[in-house]
Coordinates of C-alpha atoms and ligand atoms in Angstrom, one line a residue:
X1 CA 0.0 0.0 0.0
X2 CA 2.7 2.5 1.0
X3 CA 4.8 1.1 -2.5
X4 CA 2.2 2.2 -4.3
X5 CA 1.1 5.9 -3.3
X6 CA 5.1 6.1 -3.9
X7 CA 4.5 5.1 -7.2
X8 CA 1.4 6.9 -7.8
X9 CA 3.3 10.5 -6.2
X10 CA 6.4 9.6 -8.5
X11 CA 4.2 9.2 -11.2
X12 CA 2.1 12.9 -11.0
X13 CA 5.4 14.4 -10.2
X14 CA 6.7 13.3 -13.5
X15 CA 4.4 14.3 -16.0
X16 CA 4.9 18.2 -15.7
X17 CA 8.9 17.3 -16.0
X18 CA 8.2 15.3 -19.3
X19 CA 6.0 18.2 -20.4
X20 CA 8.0 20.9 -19.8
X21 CA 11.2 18.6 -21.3
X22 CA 9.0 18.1 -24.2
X23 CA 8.3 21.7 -24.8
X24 CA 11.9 23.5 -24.3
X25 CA 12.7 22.5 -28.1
X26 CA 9.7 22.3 -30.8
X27 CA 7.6 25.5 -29.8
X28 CA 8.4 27.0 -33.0
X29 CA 7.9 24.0 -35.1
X30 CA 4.6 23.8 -33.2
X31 CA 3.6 27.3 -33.5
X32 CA 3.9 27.0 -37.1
X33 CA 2.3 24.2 -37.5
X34 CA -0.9 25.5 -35.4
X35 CA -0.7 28.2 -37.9
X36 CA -1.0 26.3 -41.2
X37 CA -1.8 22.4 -41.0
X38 CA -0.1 21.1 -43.8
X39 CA 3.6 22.5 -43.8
X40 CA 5.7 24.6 -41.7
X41 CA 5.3 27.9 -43.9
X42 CA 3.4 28.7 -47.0
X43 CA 3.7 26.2 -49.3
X44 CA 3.7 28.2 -52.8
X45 CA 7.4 29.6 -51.6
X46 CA 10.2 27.5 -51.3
X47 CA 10.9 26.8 -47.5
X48 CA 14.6 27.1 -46.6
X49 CA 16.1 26.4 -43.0
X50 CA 19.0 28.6 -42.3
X51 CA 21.0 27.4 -39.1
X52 CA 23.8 30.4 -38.9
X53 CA 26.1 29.5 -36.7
X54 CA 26.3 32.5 -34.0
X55 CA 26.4 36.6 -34.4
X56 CA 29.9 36.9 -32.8
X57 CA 31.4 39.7 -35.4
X58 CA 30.5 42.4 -37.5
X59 CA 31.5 39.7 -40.6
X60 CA 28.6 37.4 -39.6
X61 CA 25.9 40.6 -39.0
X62 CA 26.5 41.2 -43.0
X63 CA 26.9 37.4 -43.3
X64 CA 23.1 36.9 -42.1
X65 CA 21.8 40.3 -43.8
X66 CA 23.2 39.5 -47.4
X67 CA 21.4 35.9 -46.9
X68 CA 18.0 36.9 -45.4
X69 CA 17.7 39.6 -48.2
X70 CA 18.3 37.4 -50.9
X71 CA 16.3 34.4 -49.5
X72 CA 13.0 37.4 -49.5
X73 CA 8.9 36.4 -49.8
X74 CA 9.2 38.7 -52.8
X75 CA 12.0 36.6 -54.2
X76 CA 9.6 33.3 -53.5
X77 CA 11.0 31.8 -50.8
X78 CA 10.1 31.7 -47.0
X79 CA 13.0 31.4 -44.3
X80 CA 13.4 29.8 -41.2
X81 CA 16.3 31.4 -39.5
X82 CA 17.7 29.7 -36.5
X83 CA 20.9 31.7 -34.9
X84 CA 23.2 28.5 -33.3
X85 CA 24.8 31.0 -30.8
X86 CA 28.3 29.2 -31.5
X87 CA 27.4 25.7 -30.3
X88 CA 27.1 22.5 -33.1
X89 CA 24.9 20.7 -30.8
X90 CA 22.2 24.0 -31.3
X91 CA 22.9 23.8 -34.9
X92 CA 22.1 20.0 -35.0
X93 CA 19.0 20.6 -33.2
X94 CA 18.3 23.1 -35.7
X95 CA 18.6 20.8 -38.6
X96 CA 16.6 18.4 -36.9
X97 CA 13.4 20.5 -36.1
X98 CA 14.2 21.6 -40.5
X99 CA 13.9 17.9 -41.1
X100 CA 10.9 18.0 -38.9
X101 CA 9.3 21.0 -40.4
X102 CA 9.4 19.6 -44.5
X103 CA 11.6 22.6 -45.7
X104 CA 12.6 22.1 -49.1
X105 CA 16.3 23.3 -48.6
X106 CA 18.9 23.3 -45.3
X107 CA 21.2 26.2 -45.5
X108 CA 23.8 25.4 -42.9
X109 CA 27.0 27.9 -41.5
X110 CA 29.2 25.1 -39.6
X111 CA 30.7 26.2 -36.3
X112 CA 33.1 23.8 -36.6
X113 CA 34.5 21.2 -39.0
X114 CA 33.5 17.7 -38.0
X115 CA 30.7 15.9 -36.4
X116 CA 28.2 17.0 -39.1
X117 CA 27.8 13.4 -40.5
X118 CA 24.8 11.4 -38.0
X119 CA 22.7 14.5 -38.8
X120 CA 23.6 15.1 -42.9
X121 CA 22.4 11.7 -43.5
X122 CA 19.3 12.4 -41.7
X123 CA 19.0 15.1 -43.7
X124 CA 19.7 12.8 -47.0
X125 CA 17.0 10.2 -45.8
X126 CA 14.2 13.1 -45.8
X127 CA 15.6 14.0 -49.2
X128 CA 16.4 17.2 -48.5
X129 CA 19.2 18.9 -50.3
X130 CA 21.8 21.1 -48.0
X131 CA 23.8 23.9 -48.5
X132 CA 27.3 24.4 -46.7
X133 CA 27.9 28.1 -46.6
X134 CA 30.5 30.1 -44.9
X135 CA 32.6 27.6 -43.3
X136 CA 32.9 23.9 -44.4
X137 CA 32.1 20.5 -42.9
X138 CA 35.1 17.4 -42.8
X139 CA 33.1 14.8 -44.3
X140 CA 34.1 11.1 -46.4
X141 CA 31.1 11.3 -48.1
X142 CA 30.4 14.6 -50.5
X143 CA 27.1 13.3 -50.9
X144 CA 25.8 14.7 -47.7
X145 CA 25.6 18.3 -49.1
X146 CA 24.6 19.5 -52.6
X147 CA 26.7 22.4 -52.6
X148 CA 28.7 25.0 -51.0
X149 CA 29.5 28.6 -51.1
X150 CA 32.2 30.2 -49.2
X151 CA 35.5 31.9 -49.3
X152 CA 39.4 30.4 -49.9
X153 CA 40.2 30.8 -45.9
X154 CA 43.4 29.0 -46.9
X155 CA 44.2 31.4 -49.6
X156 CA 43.3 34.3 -47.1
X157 CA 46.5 32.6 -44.7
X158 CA 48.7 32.7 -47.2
X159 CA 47.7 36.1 -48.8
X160 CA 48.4 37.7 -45.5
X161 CA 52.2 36.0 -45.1
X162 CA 52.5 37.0 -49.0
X163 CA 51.8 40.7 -47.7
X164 CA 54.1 40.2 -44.9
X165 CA 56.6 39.0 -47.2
X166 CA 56.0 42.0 -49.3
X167 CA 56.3 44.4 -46.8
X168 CA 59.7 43.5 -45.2
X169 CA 61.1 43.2 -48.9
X170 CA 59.7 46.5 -50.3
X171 CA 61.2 48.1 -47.0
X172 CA 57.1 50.3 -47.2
X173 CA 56.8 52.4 -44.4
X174 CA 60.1 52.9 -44.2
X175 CA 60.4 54.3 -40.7
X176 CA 58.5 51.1 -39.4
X177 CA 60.1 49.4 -36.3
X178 CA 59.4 46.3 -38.0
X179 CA 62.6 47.0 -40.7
X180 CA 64.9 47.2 -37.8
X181 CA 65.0 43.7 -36.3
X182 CA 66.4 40.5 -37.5
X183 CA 63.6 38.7 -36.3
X184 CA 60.5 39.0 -37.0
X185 CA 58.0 38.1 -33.6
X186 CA 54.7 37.1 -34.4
X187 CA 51.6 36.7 -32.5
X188 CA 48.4 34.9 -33.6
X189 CA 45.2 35.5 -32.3
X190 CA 43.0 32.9 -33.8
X191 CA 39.4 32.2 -34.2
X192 CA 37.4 29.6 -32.9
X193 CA 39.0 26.3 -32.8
X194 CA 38.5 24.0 -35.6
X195 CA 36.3 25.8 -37.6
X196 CA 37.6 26.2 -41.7
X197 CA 38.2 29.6 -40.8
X198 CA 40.8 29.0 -38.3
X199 CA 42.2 26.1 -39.8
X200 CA 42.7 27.3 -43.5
X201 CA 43.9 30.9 -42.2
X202 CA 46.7 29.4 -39.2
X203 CA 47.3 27.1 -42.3
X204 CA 48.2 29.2 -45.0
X205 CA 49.9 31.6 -43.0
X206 CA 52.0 28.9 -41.1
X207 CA 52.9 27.5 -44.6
X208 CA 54.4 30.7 -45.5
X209 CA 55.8 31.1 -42.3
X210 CA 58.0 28.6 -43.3
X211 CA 60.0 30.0 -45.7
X212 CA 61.1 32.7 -43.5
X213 CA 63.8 31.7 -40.9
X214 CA 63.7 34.9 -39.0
X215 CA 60.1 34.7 -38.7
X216 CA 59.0 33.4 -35.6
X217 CA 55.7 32.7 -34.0
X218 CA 55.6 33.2 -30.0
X219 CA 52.0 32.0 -29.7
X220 CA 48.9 31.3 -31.3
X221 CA 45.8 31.4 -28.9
X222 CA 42.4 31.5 -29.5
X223 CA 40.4 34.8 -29.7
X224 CA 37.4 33.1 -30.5
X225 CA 36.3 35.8 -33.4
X226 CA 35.0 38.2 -30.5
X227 CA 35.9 41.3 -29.8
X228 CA 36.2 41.0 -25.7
X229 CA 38.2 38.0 -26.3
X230 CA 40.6 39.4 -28.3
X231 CA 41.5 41.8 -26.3
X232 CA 41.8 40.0 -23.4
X233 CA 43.9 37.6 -24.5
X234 CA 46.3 40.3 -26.8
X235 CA 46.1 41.7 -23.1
X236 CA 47.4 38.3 -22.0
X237 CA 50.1 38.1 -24.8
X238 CA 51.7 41.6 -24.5
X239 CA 52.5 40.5 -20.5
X240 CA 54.1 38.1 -21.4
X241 CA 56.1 39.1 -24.4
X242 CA 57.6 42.3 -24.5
X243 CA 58.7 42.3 -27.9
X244 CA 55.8 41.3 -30.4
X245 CA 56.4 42.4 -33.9
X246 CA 53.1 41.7 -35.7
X247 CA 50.1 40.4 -35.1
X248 CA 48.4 38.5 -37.0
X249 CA 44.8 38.4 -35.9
X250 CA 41.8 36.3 -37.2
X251 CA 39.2 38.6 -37.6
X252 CA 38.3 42.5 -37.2
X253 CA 36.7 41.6 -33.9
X254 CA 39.5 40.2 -32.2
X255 CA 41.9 42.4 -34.1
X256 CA 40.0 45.8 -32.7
X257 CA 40.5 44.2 -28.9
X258 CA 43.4 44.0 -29.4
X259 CA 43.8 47.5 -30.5
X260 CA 42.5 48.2 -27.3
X261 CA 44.3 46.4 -25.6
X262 CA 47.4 47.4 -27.1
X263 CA 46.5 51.2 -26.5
X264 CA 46.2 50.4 -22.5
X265 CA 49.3 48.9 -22.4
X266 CA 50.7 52.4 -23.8
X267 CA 51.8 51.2 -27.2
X268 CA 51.2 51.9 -30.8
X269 CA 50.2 50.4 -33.9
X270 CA 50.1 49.8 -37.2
X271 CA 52.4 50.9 -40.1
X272 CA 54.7 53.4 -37.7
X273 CA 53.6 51.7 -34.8
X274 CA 55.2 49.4 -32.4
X275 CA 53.3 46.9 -33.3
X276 CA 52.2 46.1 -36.9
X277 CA 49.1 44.5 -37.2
X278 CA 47.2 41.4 -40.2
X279 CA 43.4 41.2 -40.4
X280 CA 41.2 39.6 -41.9
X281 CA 37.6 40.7 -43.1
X282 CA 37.3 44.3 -44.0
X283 CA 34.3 45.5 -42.4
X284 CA 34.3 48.9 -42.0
X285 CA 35.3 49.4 -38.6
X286 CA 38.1 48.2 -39.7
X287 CA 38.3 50.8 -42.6
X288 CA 38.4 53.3 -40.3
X289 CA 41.0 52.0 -38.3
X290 CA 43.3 51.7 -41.6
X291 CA 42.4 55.4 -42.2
X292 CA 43.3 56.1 -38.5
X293 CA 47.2 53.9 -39.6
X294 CA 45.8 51.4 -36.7
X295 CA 46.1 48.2 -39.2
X296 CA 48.3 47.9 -41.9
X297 CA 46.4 45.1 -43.8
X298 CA 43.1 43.5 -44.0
X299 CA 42.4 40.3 -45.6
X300 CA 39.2 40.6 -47.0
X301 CA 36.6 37.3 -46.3
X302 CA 33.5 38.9 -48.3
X303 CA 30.3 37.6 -46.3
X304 CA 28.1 38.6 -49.4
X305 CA 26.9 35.0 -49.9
X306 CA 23.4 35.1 -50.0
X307 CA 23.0 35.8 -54.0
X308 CA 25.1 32.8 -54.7
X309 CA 22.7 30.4 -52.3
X310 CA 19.5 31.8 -53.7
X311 CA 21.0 31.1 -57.5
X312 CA 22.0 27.4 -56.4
X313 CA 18.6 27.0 -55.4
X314 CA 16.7 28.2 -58.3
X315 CA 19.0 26.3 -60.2
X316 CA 18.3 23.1 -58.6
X317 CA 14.4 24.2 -58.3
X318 CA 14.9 24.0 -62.3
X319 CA 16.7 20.9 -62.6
X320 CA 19.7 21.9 -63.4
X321 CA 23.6 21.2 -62.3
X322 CA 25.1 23.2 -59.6
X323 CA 28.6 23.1 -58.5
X324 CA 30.2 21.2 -55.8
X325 CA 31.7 24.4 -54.1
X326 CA 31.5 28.2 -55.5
X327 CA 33.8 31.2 -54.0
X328 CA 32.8 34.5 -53.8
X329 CA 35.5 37.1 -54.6
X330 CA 37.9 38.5 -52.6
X331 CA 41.0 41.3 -52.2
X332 CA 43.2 42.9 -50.2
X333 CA 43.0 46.3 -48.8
X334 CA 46.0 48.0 -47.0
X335 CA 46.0 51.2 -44.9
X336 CA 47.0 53.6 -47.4
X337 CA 44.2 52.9 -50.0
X338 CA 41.4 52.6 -47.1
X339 CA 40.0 56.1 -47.8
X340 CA 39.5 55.2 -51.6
X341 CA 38.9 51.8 -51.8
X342 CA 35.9 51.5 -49.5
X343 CA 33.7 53.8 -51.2
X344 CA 30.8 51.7 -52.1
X345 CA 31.3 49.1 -49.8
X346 CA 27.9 48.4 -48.1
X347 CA 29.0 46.6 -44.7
Ligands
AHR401 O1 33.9 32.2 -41.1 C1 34.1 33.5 -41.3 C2 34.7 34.2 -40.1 O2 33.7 34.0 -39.0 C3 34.9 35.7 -40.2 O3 36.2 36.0 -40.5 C4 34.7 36.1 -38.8 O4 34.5 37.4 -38.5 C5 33.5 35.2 -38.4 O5 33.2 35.2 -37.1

């Protein structure tokens, strides 16, 4: 008797647990399914799942603009945009609840490289097709995604130790500290670990790196493409070395901590500075800065990818044969072009 009003008490005390458990995930999918009972969102459009992978930088603010304006009602499709706030077990979930909603297409910006396989094939099985965008997944089998659109990050690496290279032959800014020493210190602030950002730019720099046996890298830590980060680990970095050369920093976020952080620690930056300094985007924070002399470089990673994914999709809506990957263009803009070369830039 006393057994069971345990079980019956365990029993009552469970079911709101379960509900609540149940509800914490699906109350979009829900919602719009209450709203419509066939598919998630009007069915004359073609439904896309977008699972962006976090808003960390300015890059991934023009990143999520250039895609929801291309993917438009007026331009016949709906979106479902799902933000994955930096975590690949969010982004799974998000592809999941896609799967679950019938979209026609998945749109997905990887955090990271690997583990993207369990849920891909999951994706396969409902037939729908999926677009890598931004960064790009470490798969075996190619067949898990339709297509991809995205930037060289390895050729972005390389570009920058090709500017470097440049730099310290061409003897520019000729009354830069940076001519005076034999070696050539290096910092790297890097973005988040194991995404194809981080790898292909530590990459192609590091391979260039290589040729260059008075270049030396003191460290390489992780920034993790934020802007507090950045500077509190260049904060970190210029403790404990006292004689940094360049740094070579991931991202405009990170690289305008660092700024900060180099400022409080009452040195300078840049082309005359102390400290001369890589970057990699070109937003246009960072296009003042290069006005102001406060970077030297930036590599440019061009987030304007959502005409490219809006084209595949037609294309395939039509039957007809997309590319395995496509690159958006990119350049290079130093410090003393800033002024001129960003006119018309629109991020
Ligand atoms: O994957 C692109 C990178 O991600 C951008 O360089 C950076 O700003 C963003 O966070």
């Amino acid at each position: 008797m006393h057994k069971k009003l345990i079980a019956i008490l365990v029993i009552f005390l469970a079911i709101p647990i379960i509900l609540v458990n149940c509800s914490l995930r699906p109350i979009k999918i829900m919602q719009n399914y209450e709203k419509d009972n066939t598919k998630a969102i009007d069915s004359d459009s073609i439904v896309v799942g977008f699972s962006q992978l976090g808003w960390e930088s300015d890059w991934r603010t023009a990143n999520t603009k250039s895609i929801q304006n291309a993917l438009t009602e007026e331009n016949g499709f709906s979106l479902i945009f799902s933000n994955g706030r930096q975590k690949q077990e969010n982004q799974i979930k998000d592809v999941r609840s896609f799967i679950f909603q019938e979209v026609d297409y998945i749109v997905i910006a990887p955090t990271i490289e690997t583990g993207w396989d369990t849920v891909l094939e999951e994706a396969k099985e409902a037939g729908i097709p999926v677009i890598i965008v931004d960064r790009m997944i470490d798969t075996k089998d190619t067949s898990l995604y339709i297509s991809s659109v995205g930037t060289d990050k390895y050729a972005e690496g390389r570009k920058a130790g090709q500017w470097l290279e440049h730099f310290l032959e061409n003897k520019r800014g000729a009354n830069s500290p940076l001519l005076n020493t034999d070696t050539i210190n290096i910092v790297e602030l890097d973005g988040t670990m194991n995404s194809t950002a981080q790898i292909g730019r530590s990459s192609g720099f590091n391979d260039i790196v290589k040729n260059h046996k008075n270049w030396k890298i003191l460290t390489q830590e992780s920034g993790e493409f934020t802007k507090a980060k950045g500077k509190e680990v260049m904060a970190r970095l210029l403790n404990r070395f006292n004689d940094i050369d360049v740094l070579i920093s991931q991202n405009d976020d990170m690289t305008f901590g660092a700024i900060e952080a180099i400022q409080e620690a009452g040195l300078t930056c840049g082309e005359y500075g102390d400290i001369a300094i890589i970057s990699f985007d070109a937003v246009s924070e960072a296009f003042d800065k290069m006005e102001k002399g406060l970077i030297n470089v930036d590599i440019e990673c061009n987030p304007l990818q959502g005409p490219l994914i809006a084209e595949i999709i037609e294309r395939l809506e039509k039957g007809e044969m997309v590319n395995k990957e496509y690159y958006v263009d990119e350049k290079i803009f130093e410090a003393k072009n800033a002024k001129k070369d960003r006119v018309g830039r629109s991020y």
